[in-house]
Amino acid sequence: MKTPADIAQRVLGGDLRAAARLMRLVDDGVEDGLLALGEVYKRSRPARSVGVTGSPGTGKSTLIDRLISAYRARGERVGVIAVDPSSALSGGAILGDRLRMQEHALDPGVFVRSLASRGVLGGVSLSTAATLAVFEGLGFERVIVETVGVGQAEVDVARLVEATLVVLAPGLGDDVQALKAGVMEIADLFVVNKSDREGADRTAHEVEAVLRLRPPPSADAEQGPSEPPVLLTSAARGEGIAELLAAIDAFFARLDPSPELARRRRARARLELETMLLAELRLGLAASGPALAEAEQRLAARSSDPSTECRRLLAARGARG
Amino acid sequence: MKTPADIAQRVLGGDLRAAARLMRLVDDGVEDGLLALGEVYKRSRPARSVGVTGSPGTGKSTLIDRLISAYRARGERVGVIAVDPSSALSGGAILGDRLRMQEHALDPGVFVRSLASRGVLGGVSLSTAATLAVFEGLGFERVIVETVGVGQAEVDVARLVEATLVVLAPGLGDDVQALKAGVMEIADLFVVNKSDREGADRTAHEVEAVLRLRPPPSADAEQGPSEPPVLLTSAARGEGIAELLAAIDAFFARLDPSPELARRRRARARLELETMLLAELRLGLAASGPALAEAEQRLAARSSDPSTECRRLLAARGARG
């Protein structure tokens, strides 16, 4: 496994260890990794990718477990990306509820990768985009990206994936608030999980009510897929999973020939470009070494300003090559 | 208000309209705005800045209202930055609970600015850093930055401000989960709001229990401020606010002569540099025009890869000057 072409070839041949190695090379900003990733990218097709987001306590992970099992039962291979921006600060701690995915740990048709932001530029988005591309290189039919809540990381993920599933649960107190906070715009499907709990029907009706209040799409906008369906599931009991699967299939069936799919692929391309530019920047910054530390000192002392220091660093980089 | 020096002079003289204009110029990436901001930055001192984060429903905004009133009663001027990454998607909708801050709308000693990510590179972090610098240029003694939850945006904000206050409330179902998810590491103070509700004491005890479980700081680490205090408030009833104010004052008193303050100022400088580099990148991308659209098309068709397209765009930019 020497040259970028070798690495790419192994990944495209379905080698999981080569895939894991490629992901690490890209995360570490190793040039050969980026070259291999580019090769993999050009020689593979987009997977059906689904973002799954929701507050802690909605039962997202259990639901994802169920989806994985269902796809596996159909013979499809599934890549899972667990995005956890907050764990940058806790040193990459794995959330307890992720551990349940370990039941798939011995299944070579399931590849789970946990990502934590490393506090570096574009960390999570770059890793997510790269991991998605590697899963596609392996020929995985399905990729599930799990995120928590709705922040910038989730907005970025929504730009990367082809469908976004928003998970709510009754009694968390944040359901309507979450809808207010802009979740409506990224949701292609709503799932009210924990349907066996009191208030689940009411939560579903609230979501539907908010959906009806939305302004109709403007006349010049590309007509997107129709109103997001609202489904009830109890992932813990395995109820409503077949219906959810059917709804996701129906969503993709509608999406397939549409201008909306082309629009989503361009949005993904833009994010991929942005994250790659960020990676270049990050590598440039890291290469600045003492110059960076000196710039920080000058700023902390207010003897200079960010714009001046930024241009100084860029000029030094340009001069170097 | 013509030259960058003029704009900076007005802001430094306390002109609120000039300040609002400067914020817009920077957001729009106008060169003169960036130059004026640099001038303001060099000629002002850091304010006592506090990040306030917590899930929807914890009563953050009411608590911030109380803090504003308390600081105003001491004659201090307060800048408030409301970071709302999700509203990128809802077109910048203002959350209903922010409207309450409008009671301070006629007070020239309070300046509230709502920020939404615009989906552009480094949007929220750049706007937050720039707004903080402008508030400091105006000579405001206090800056409060409100964020929702704990995602990448909150992690970035925690790097910008001098103190971070994490707000919880009983009965939201996500308190312990939130602690798990890395909130511990950014919190300098915990507030359990809605102390009149059942379970508030228990929530406070849970936080304290989790705090006790933390590993002791490693021997070679700079000793940071001591264990974060856990306070109970009822912002709606105005209870516990004086104690919270005293705790924040005590935190800053401990921070002031410490190596930890120097560390935090360097962390802020690094973030300021990163966001400014992002802004430069963003301007470069925007200037790429048709080249960018063509790159996206090639990626969507998989006839190229992000790394190749990124280098092509950077080379074109370098060639242009």
XYZ file of C-alpha atoms in Angstrom:
642
model
C 0.000 0.000 0.000
C 2.487 2.595 -1.200
C 1.336 5.028 -3.848
C -1.923 6.997 -3.824
C -3.020 4.906 -6.821
C -2.422 1.698 -4.821
C -4.408 2.976 -1.860
C -7.259 4.088 -4.116
C -7.264 0.754 -5.925
C -7.586 -1.177 -2.682
C -10.410 0.992 -1.413
C -12.255 0.693 -4.727
C -11.780 -3.078 -4.431
C -13.636 -3.047 -1.115
C -10.673 -3.325 1.284
C -11.988 -2.058 4.652
C -8.556 -1.753 6.255
C -7.284 0.313 3.348
C -10.398 2.478 3.733
C -9.745 3.037 7.452
C -6.143 3.911 6.649
C -7.164 6.356 3.935
C -9.535 8.115 6.360
C -6.687 8.585 8.835
C -4.287 9.847 6.164
C -6.812 12.467 5.071
C -7.506 13.541 8.662
C -3.786 13.962 9.217
C -3.543 16.084 6.099
C -1.099 13.687 4.424
C -0.622 14.614 0.782
C -0.788 11.024 -0.498
C -4.082 10.582 1.339
C -5.622 13.588 -0.377
C -4.400 12.343 -3.762
C -5.806 8.866 -3.120
C -9.100 10.358 -1.966
C -9.341 12.354 -5.190
C -8.793 9.175 -7.187
C -11.446 7.305 -5.192
C -13.867 10.202 -5.610
C -13.554 10.277 -9.396
C -14.033 6.532 -9.716
C -17.138 6.065 -7.577
C -20.794 7.060 -7.567
C -22.812 8.866 -4.890
C -24.429 6.584 -2.301
C -27.923 7.108 -0.966
C -26.921 9.189 2.024
C -29.239 10.108 4.876
C -28.521 12.600 7.640
C -30.240 11.783 10.937
C -30.430 14.619 13.439
C -32.252 15.229 16.713
C -31.710 16.331 20.293
C -30.164 14.011 22.869
C -32.844 11.736 24.272
C -34.872 11.311 21.086
C -33.586 7.780 20.559
C -31.706 8.567 17.343
C -29.080 5.900 17.866
C -31.601 3.134 18.472
C -33.455 4.241 15.368
C -30.235 4.162 13.357
C -29.582 0.647 14.675
C -32.960 -0.391 13.293
C -32.269 1.221 9.919
C -28.905 -0.514 9.694
C -30.501 -3.896 10.416
C -33.210 -3.265 7.846
C -30.738 -2.307 5.127
C -28.539 -5.280 5.982
C -31.577 -7.559 5.659
C -31.907 -6.268 2.082
C -28.237 -7.046 1.456
C -27.143 -3.413 1.328
C -23.892 -2.323 2.942
C -24.103 0.631 5.317
C -21.556 3.236 6.321
C -22.343 5.215 9.465
C -20.730 8.530 10.337
C -21.360 9.722 13.904
C -20.595 13.439 14.038
C -19.969 14.696 17.548
C -18.594 18.232 17.457
C -18.740 18.650 21.217
C -16.369 15.812 21.928
C -13.539 18.028 20.709
C -13.586 19.299 24.260
C -14.070 16.052 26.092
C -11.149 14.507 24.253
C -13.211 12.378 21.934
C -15.356 10.538 24.478
C -17.780 8.166 22.848
C -21.375 8.701 23.859
C -22.823 5.712 25.687
C -25.729 5.375 23.324
C -23.383 4.954 20.391
C -22.037 1.808 21.934
C -25.178 -0.011 20.953
C -24.080 0.136 17.336
C -21.362 -2.273 18.367
C -23.817 -5.096 17.709
C -22.904 -4.515 14.084
C -19.195 -4.441 14.888
C -18.476 -7.901 13.493
C -20.499 -7.337 10.317
C -18.168 -6.401 7.411
C -21.183 -4.842 5.673
C -21.373 -2.133 8.362
C -18.666 0.451 8.969
C -19.205 2.891 11.854
C -16.923 5.888 12.207
C -17.160 8.440 15.014
C -15.915 11.910 14.160
C -15.030 14.610 16.618
C -14.116 18.104 15.687
C -10.493 18.621 16.540
C -10.965 22.324 16.917
C -9.098 22.833 13.669
C -10.427 24.620 10.632
C -13.206 22.751 8.920
C -12.486 19.634 10.946
C -15.848 17.958 11.084
C -17.052 18.927 7.626
C -13.843 17.790 5.961
C -13.827 14.479 7.824
C -17.498 13.910 7.062
C -17.080 14.685 3.366
C -13.974 12.501 3.144
C -15.557 9.595 5.019
C -18.650 9.770 2.815
C -16.424 9.662 -0.284
C -14.485 6.659 1.070
C -17.725 4.777 1.833
C -18.801 5.487 -1.730
C -15.443 4.232 -2.957
C -16.075 0.964 -1.096
C -19.331 0.735 -3.029
C -21.558 0.986 0.061
C -25.153 1.494 -1.014
C -26.190 3.429 2.101
C -24.526 6.038 4.273
C -26.116 7.348 7.466
C -24.716 10.492 9.072
C -25.779 11.027 12.684
C -25.649 14.556 14.125
C -26.981 16.108 17.316
C -29.295 19.094 17.275
C -29.210 21.792 14.642
C -26.087 23.888 14.558
C -23.554 24.780 11.904
C -22.249 21.211 11.750
C -25.755 19.903 11.041
C -26.364 22.551 8.414
C -23.142 21.482 6.708
C -24.103 17.815 6.911
C -27.500 18.615 5.414
C -25.630 20.050 2.431
C -23.590 16.849 2.041
C -26.312 14.194 2.223
C -29.163 13.525 -0.168
C -31.884 13.297 2.492
C -32.251 14.598 6.034
C -34.348 12.908 8.680
C -35.234 14.916 11.792
C -36.009 12.874 14.913
C -38.224 14.231 17.688
C -39.678 12.611 20.781
C -42.607 13.585 22.973
C -41.996 15.212 26.326
C -38.551 16.655 25.686
C -39.889 20.170 25.900
C -37.907 21.297 22.895
C -39.968 19.940 20.025
C -41.753 23.110 18.988
C -38.723 25.213 19.842
C -36.615 23.023 17.575
C -39.072 23.565 14.752
C -38.898 27.305 15.283
C -35.138 27.228 15.173
C -34.968 26.396 11.495
C -35.053 22.633 11.506
C -37.995 22.733 9.104
C -35.812 23.814 6.259
C -33.412 20.905 6.407
C -35.980 18.157 7.087
C -37.021 15.849 4.261
C -38.714 13.474 6.709
C -39.822 13.887 10.309
C -39.825 10.983 12.736
C -41.580 11.213 16.087
C -39.844 8.405 17.937
C -40.912 6.855 21.256
C -44.427 6.617 19.840
C -45.425 4.460 22.810
C -45.059 7.485 25.089
C -47.836 9.851 25.954
C -47.947 12.911 23.748
C -46.424 11.322 20.645
C -49.542 11.923 18.546
C -49.713 15.485 19.761
C -46.067 16.104 18.843
C -46.744 14.695 15.360
C -49.767 16.946 14.970
C -47.768 19.963 16.077
C -45.150 19.249 13.435
C -47.854 18.901 10.798
C -49.428 22.156 11.942
C -46.113 23.989 11.649
C -45.574 22.448 8.196
C -48.937 23.787 7.029
C -47.950 27.280 8.174
C -44.925 27.363 5.898
C -45.041 29.770 2.984
C -45.578 28.022 -0.365
C -42.408 27.733 -2.467
C -41.833 30.811 -4.583
C -42.845 30.592 -8.240
C -39.293 30.764 -9.567
C -37.885 28.204 -7.133
C -37.185 24.714 -8.405
C -40.002 22.581 -7.091
C -38.433 20.425 -4.406
C -39.805 17.147 -3.138
C -43.274 17.524 -1.667
C -44.168 18.215 1.966
C -42.022 16.205 4.395
C -43.960 13.239 5.782
C -44.265 12.870 9.554
C -43.853 9.291 10.799
C -44.323 7.685 14.193
C -41.846 5.037 15.340
C -40.877 3.218 18.476
C -37.311 2.233 17.680
C -36.970 0.455 21.019
C -39.955 -1.799 20.206
C -39.232 -1.966 16.487
C -42.564 -0.377 15.585
C -43.002 1.803 12.501
C -39.591 0.891 11.076
C -40.952 -0.772 7.913
C -43.089 2.316 7.260
C -40.096 4.597 7.802
C -38.021 2.538 5.397
C -40.782 2.753 2.805
C -41.009 6.520 3.279
C -37.265 6.922 2.773
C -37.449 4.753 -0.365
C -40.361 6.818 -1.651
C -38.435 10.012 -0.979
C -35.470 8.802 -3.024
C -37.766 7.552 -5.800
C -39.259 11.039 -6.089
C -35.855 12.698 -5.860
C -34.162 10.627 -8.511
C -35.096 12.205 -11.795
C -35.642 15.700 -10.368
C -33.760 18.983 -10.785
C -33.723 18.953 -6.977
C -31.261 16.031 -7.001
C -28.980 17.978 -9.346
C -29.278 20.977 -7.026
C -28.345 18.850 -4.017
C -25.344 17.371 -5.824
C -24.100 20.881 -6.628
C -24.601 21.929 -2.990
C -22.531 18.941 -1.950
C -19.840 19.842 -4.483
C -19.683 23.371 -3.080
C -19.265 22.089 0.456
C -16.595 19.638 -0.678
C -14.713 22.486 -2.326
C -15.026 24.720 0.714
C -13.817 22.042 3.098
C -10.874 21.220 0.845
C -9.922 24.886 0.693
C -10.121 24.952 4.481
C -7.851 21.946 4.666
C -5.303 23.690 2.439
C -5.499 26.719 4.709
C -5.090 24.602 7.800
C -2.030 22.917 6.352
C -0.660 26.342 5.482
C -1.266 27.591 9.022
C 0.343 24.541 10.576
C 3.353 25.063 8.314
C 3.627 28.637 9.576
C 4.987 27.344 12.898
C 6.683 30.124 14.867
C 5.191 32.776 12.580
C 1.724 31.724 13.764
C 2.680 31.849 17.450
C 4.215 35.285 16.961
C 1.075 36.511 15.220
C -1.033 35.277 18.141
C 1.207 37.082 20.616
C 0.914 40.344 18.691
C -2.877 40.021 18.603
C -3.144 39.150 22.313
C -1.089 42.306 23.002
C -3.217 44.322 20.523
C -0.070 45.552 18.827
C -1.522 44.354 15.543
C -4.899 43.264 14.144
C -6.244 40.021 12.609
C -6.477 41.358 9.064
C -2.843 42.526 9.020
C -1.602 39.278 10.559
C -3.671 37.207 8.168
C -2.152 38.951 5.172
C 1.321 38.598 6.626
C 0.838 34.842 7.016
C -0.609 34.465 3.525
C 2.227 36.499 2.008
C 4.836 34.391 3.827
C 3.133 31.260 2.558
C 2.997 32.580 -0.993
C 6.675 33.502 -0.839
C 7.574 29.990 0.310
C 6.010 28.401 -2.659
C -17.712 58.747 7.304
C -15.406 58.113 4.361
C -12.031 56.594 5.077
C -11.372 53.558 7.278
C -9.615 55.915 9.728
C -12.766 58.082 9.912
C -14.989 55.101 10.556
C -12.638 53.787 13.232
C -12.428 57.202 14.876
C -16.204 57.460 15.138
C -16.565 53.987 16.592
C -13.801 54.667 19.110
C -15.651 57.883 19.999
C -18.732 55.826 20.910
C -20.858 56.447 17.804
C -23.412 53.613 17.756
C -24.552 54.249 14.187
C -20.984 54.150 12.940
C -20.570 50.889 14.869
C -23.645 49.337 13.225
C -22.371 50.456 9.837
C -18.930 48.997 10.466
C -20.487 45.628 11.420
C -22.368 45.567 8.121
C -19.296 46.528 6.096
C -17.327 43.679 7.658
C -20.149 41.179 7.071
C -20.263 42.224 3.445
C -16.528 41.724 3.164
C -15.907 45.359 2.207
C -12.197 46.129 2.265
C -12.593 49.493 4.015
C -14.609 47.773 6.732
C -11.853 45.264 7.395
C -9.267 48.055 7.533
C -11.405 50.101 9.926
C -11.978 47.032 12.085
C -8.228 46.466 12.305
C -7.751 50.062 13.439
C -10.508 49.730 16.062
C -9.008 46.459 17.269
C -5.548 47.915 17.825
C -6.881 50.921 19.712
C -9.188 49.188 22.191
C -8.975 46.806 25.139
C -10.717 43.476 25.682
C -14.115 43.708 27.380
C -15.278 41.294 30.043
C -17.028 38.907 27.691
C -19.329 36.098 28.792
C -20.719 33.342 26.604
C -24.130 32.073 27.689
C -25.182 28.734 26.247
C -27.969 26.247 26.918
C -30.685 24.267 25.215
C -33.940 25.886 24.093
C -36.329 26.089 27.026
C -33.739 26.739 29.739
C -34.721 30.397 30.004
C -31.388 31.750 28.744
C -32.854 34.882 27.231
C -34.719 35.851 30.391
C -31.536 35.281 32.365
C -29.591 37.481 29.945
C -32.248 40.176 30.346
C -31.627 40.081 34.086
C -27.858 40.287 33.637
C -28.221 43.254 31.299
C -30.406 45.081 33.826
C -27.955 44.348 36.632
C -24.958 45.618 34.657
C -26.887 48.689 33.571
C -27.741 49.393 37.211
C -23.981 49.520 37.844
C -23.545 51.948 34.979
C -21.811 49.471 32.685
C -22.632 49.369 28.983
C -23.527 45.963 27.558
C -23.177 44.534 24.062
C -25.216 41.411 23.336
C -24.502 39.045 20.452
C -27.238 36.483 19.782
C -25.732 33.700 17.692
C -28.334 31.655 15.877
C -26.664 29.348 13.366
C -29.867 27.577 12.463
C -31.583 30.696 11.215
C -29.396 30.509 8.130
C -32.060 28.153 6.900
C -35.124 29.947 8.156
C -33.981 33.149 6.505
C -32.899 34.843 9.700
C -36.119 34.507 11.707
C -35.842 36.039 15.133
C -36.716 33.694 17.969
C -39.703 34.881 19.938
C -37.860 34.784 23.228
C -35.269 37.198 21.936
C -37.952 39.810 21.522
C -37.984 40.332 25.255
C -34.599 41.973 25.007
C -36.403 44.755 23.206
C -37.151 46.279 26.598
C -33.584 47.522 26.386
C -34.065 48.734 22.826
C -34.265 52.415 23.766
C -31.254 52.260 26.100
C -28.108 53.548 24.312
C -26.022 51.600 26.845
C -27.308 48.301 25.419
C -26.598 47.105 21.878
C -28.195 43.796 20.823
C -27.100 42.169 17.576
C -28.545 38.936 16.207
C -26.228 36.918 13.999
C -27.237 34.169 11.663
C -24.850 32.029 9.747
C -25.224 32.851 6.099
C -23.970 29.469 5.055
C -20.726 31.060 3.966
C -17.301 30.090 5.190
C -16.691 31.069 8.759
C -19.846 33.172 8.811
C -20.849 33.068 12.426
C -17.388 33.021 13.947
C -16.194 35.945 11.850
C -19.300 37.999 12.618
C -19.055 37.193 16.314
C -15.360 38.088 16.494
C -15.933 41.299 14.542
C -18.961 42.333 16.613
C -17.054 41.671 19.840
C -14.189 43.857 18.577
C -16.591 46.659 17.620
C -18.257 46.548 21.058
C -14.785 46.817 22.591
C -14.053 49.745 20.297
C -17.164 51.475 21.641
C -15.702 50.986 25.102
C -18.484 48.684 26.310
C -17.492 47.106 29.608
C -19.533 43.928 29.130
C -20.286 41.697 26.184
C -22.689 38.772 26.401
C -22.724 36.183 23.623
C -25.805 33.957 23.556
C -25.584 30.583 21.811
C -27.871 27.563 21.696
C -26.681 24.125 22.714
C -23.137 22.904 22.251
C -21.988 22.534 18.692
C -19.078 23.857 16.679
C -20.402 27.425 16.842
C -20.508 27.259 20.654
C -17.036 25.779 20.832
C -15.786 28.666 18.712
C -17.593 31.200 20.868
C -16.081 29.639 23.982
C -12.672 30.342 22.442
C -13.579 34.008 21.869
C -15.033 34.960 25.257
C -13.319 35.173 28.624
C -15.956 33.216 30.539
C -18.612 30.683 29.590
C -21.828 30.202 31.489
C -23.827 27.032 30.853
C -27.554 27.229 31.586
C -29.581 24.136 32.444
C -33.148 23.712 33.640
C -34.855 20.846 35.421
C -37.128 18.532 33.513
C -35.777 19.071 30.014
C -34.512 15.523 29.855
C -31.223 16.532 28.334
C -29.306 17.841 31.344
C -27.111 14.845 32.043
C -26.811 14.092 28.333
C -25.571 17.627 27.760
C -22.931 17.161 30.440
C -21.819 13.963 28.794
C -21.562 15.673 25.450
C -18.608 17.801 26.434
C -20.230 20.852 27.920
C -18.165 20.380 31.087
C -15.022 21.486 29.365
C -16.284 24.867 28.234
C -18.222 25.764 31.409
C -16.729 28.265 33.843
C -20.046 28.580 35.680
C -23.168 26.445 35.705
C -26.604 27.942 36.226
C -29.619 25.774 36.939
C -32.410 28.151 35.995
C -36.118 27.730 36.763
C -35.118 26.941 40.352
C -38.773 27.187 41.363
C -39.498 24.029 39.394
C -39.430 20.565 40.816
C -36.132 18.813 40.291
C -33.921 21.922 40.227
C -31.939 20.849 43.290
C -31.520 17.379 41.864
C -30.239 18.788 38.559
C -27.727 20.940 40.477
C -26.567 17.920 42.462
C -26.172 15.891 39.291
C -23.950 18.581 37.807
C -21.863 18.677 40.966
C -21.582 14.891 40.927
C -20.350 14.924 37.325
C -17.876 17.695 38.191
C -16.420 15.572 40.997
C -15.904 12.710 38.541
C -13.656 14.782 36.315
C -10.007 13.800 36.162
C -7.730 16.219 38.036
C -5.809 18.578 35.726
C -2.561 17.033 34.561
C 0.592 18.128 36.375
C 2.047 20.028 33.438
C -1.182 21.868 32.611
C -1.508 25.496 33.613
C -3.777 25.514 36.622
C -7.015 27.022 35.381
C -9.633 28.690 37.544
C -10.985 26.351 40.201
C -14.002 24.060 39.941
C -16.948 25.760 38.184
C -19.582 26.857 40.704
C -23.165 25.648 40.252
C -25.801 28.305 40.916
C -29.575 28.194 41.149
C -31.622 31.015 39.631
C -35.172 31.782 38.706
C -34.700 34.418 36.058
C -38.455 34.807 35.631
C -38.841 35.681 39.335
C -35.528 37.501 39.607
C -34.210 35.086 42.220
C -30.506 34.232 42.511
C -29.441 36.980 40.101
C -27.371 38.925 42.658
C -25.569 35.702 43.594
C -24.918 34.915 39.925
C -23.519 38.399 39.362
C -21.239 37.978 42.376
C -20.060 34.599 41.087
C -19.222 36.063 37.673
C -17.338 38.923 39.356
C -15.442 36.438 41.522
C -14.571 34.392 38.446
C -13.090 37.411 36.689
C -11.244 38.470 39.848
C -9.547 35.060 39.980
C -8.887 35.067 36.239
C -7.305 38.492 36.075
C -3.706 37.967 37.088
C -3.518 34.340 35.975
C -1.641 32.572 33.169
C -5.081 31.223 32.293
C -6.186 34.695 31.140
C -3.124 34.933 28.901
C -3.947 31.464 27.545
C -7.520 32.520 26.806
C -6.375 35.688 25.047
C -4.066 33.622 22.822
C -6.918 31.213 22.064
C -9.032 34.181 21.061
C -6.218 35.520 18.869
C -5.956 32.157 17.116
C -9.680 32.101 16.402
C -9.557 35.680 15.151
C -6.755 34.735 12.786
C -8.569 31.641 11.562
C -11.813 33.502 10.917
C -9.967 36.256 9.085
C -8.197 33.696 6.909
C -11.602 32.174 6.209
C -12.938 35.558 5.214
C -10.061 36.025 2.791
C -10.815 32.606 1.345
C -14.484 33.411 1.045
C -13.725 36.633 -0.778
C -11.401 34.703 -3.071
C -14.092 32.114 -3.781
C -16.720 34.758 -4.477
C -14.296 36.431 -6.878
C -13.869 33.129 -8.712
C -17.354 33.557 -10.232
C -17.858 31.272 -13.226
C -14.735 29.278 -12.343
C -16.445 28.232 -9.098
C -19.664 27.195 -10.855
C -17.657 25.189 -13.391
C -15.734 23.481 -10.596
C -19.010 22.520 -8.920
C -20.347 21.089 -12.155
C -17.239 18.979 -12.659
C -17.503 17.650 -9.106
C -21.217 16.894 -9.400
C -20.391 14.923 -12.555
C -17.403 13.267 -10.800
C -15.173 14.201 -13.713
C -12.811 15.768 -11.204
C -12.187 15.739 -7.438
C -12.271 18.399 -4.685
C -8.509 18.499 -4.179
C -7.780 19.102 -7.873
C -10.494 21.756 -8.141
C -9.328 23.458 -4.980
C -5.797 23.757 -6.311
C -7.068 24.990 -9.633
C -9.057 27.762 -7.920
C -6.139 28.748 -5.686
C -3.760 28.823 -8.646
C -6.159 31.013 -10.641
C -6.447 33.333 -7.663
C -2.672 33.493 -7.243
C -2.239 34.238 -10.939
C -4.721 37.113 -10.692
C -2.701 38.730 -7.968
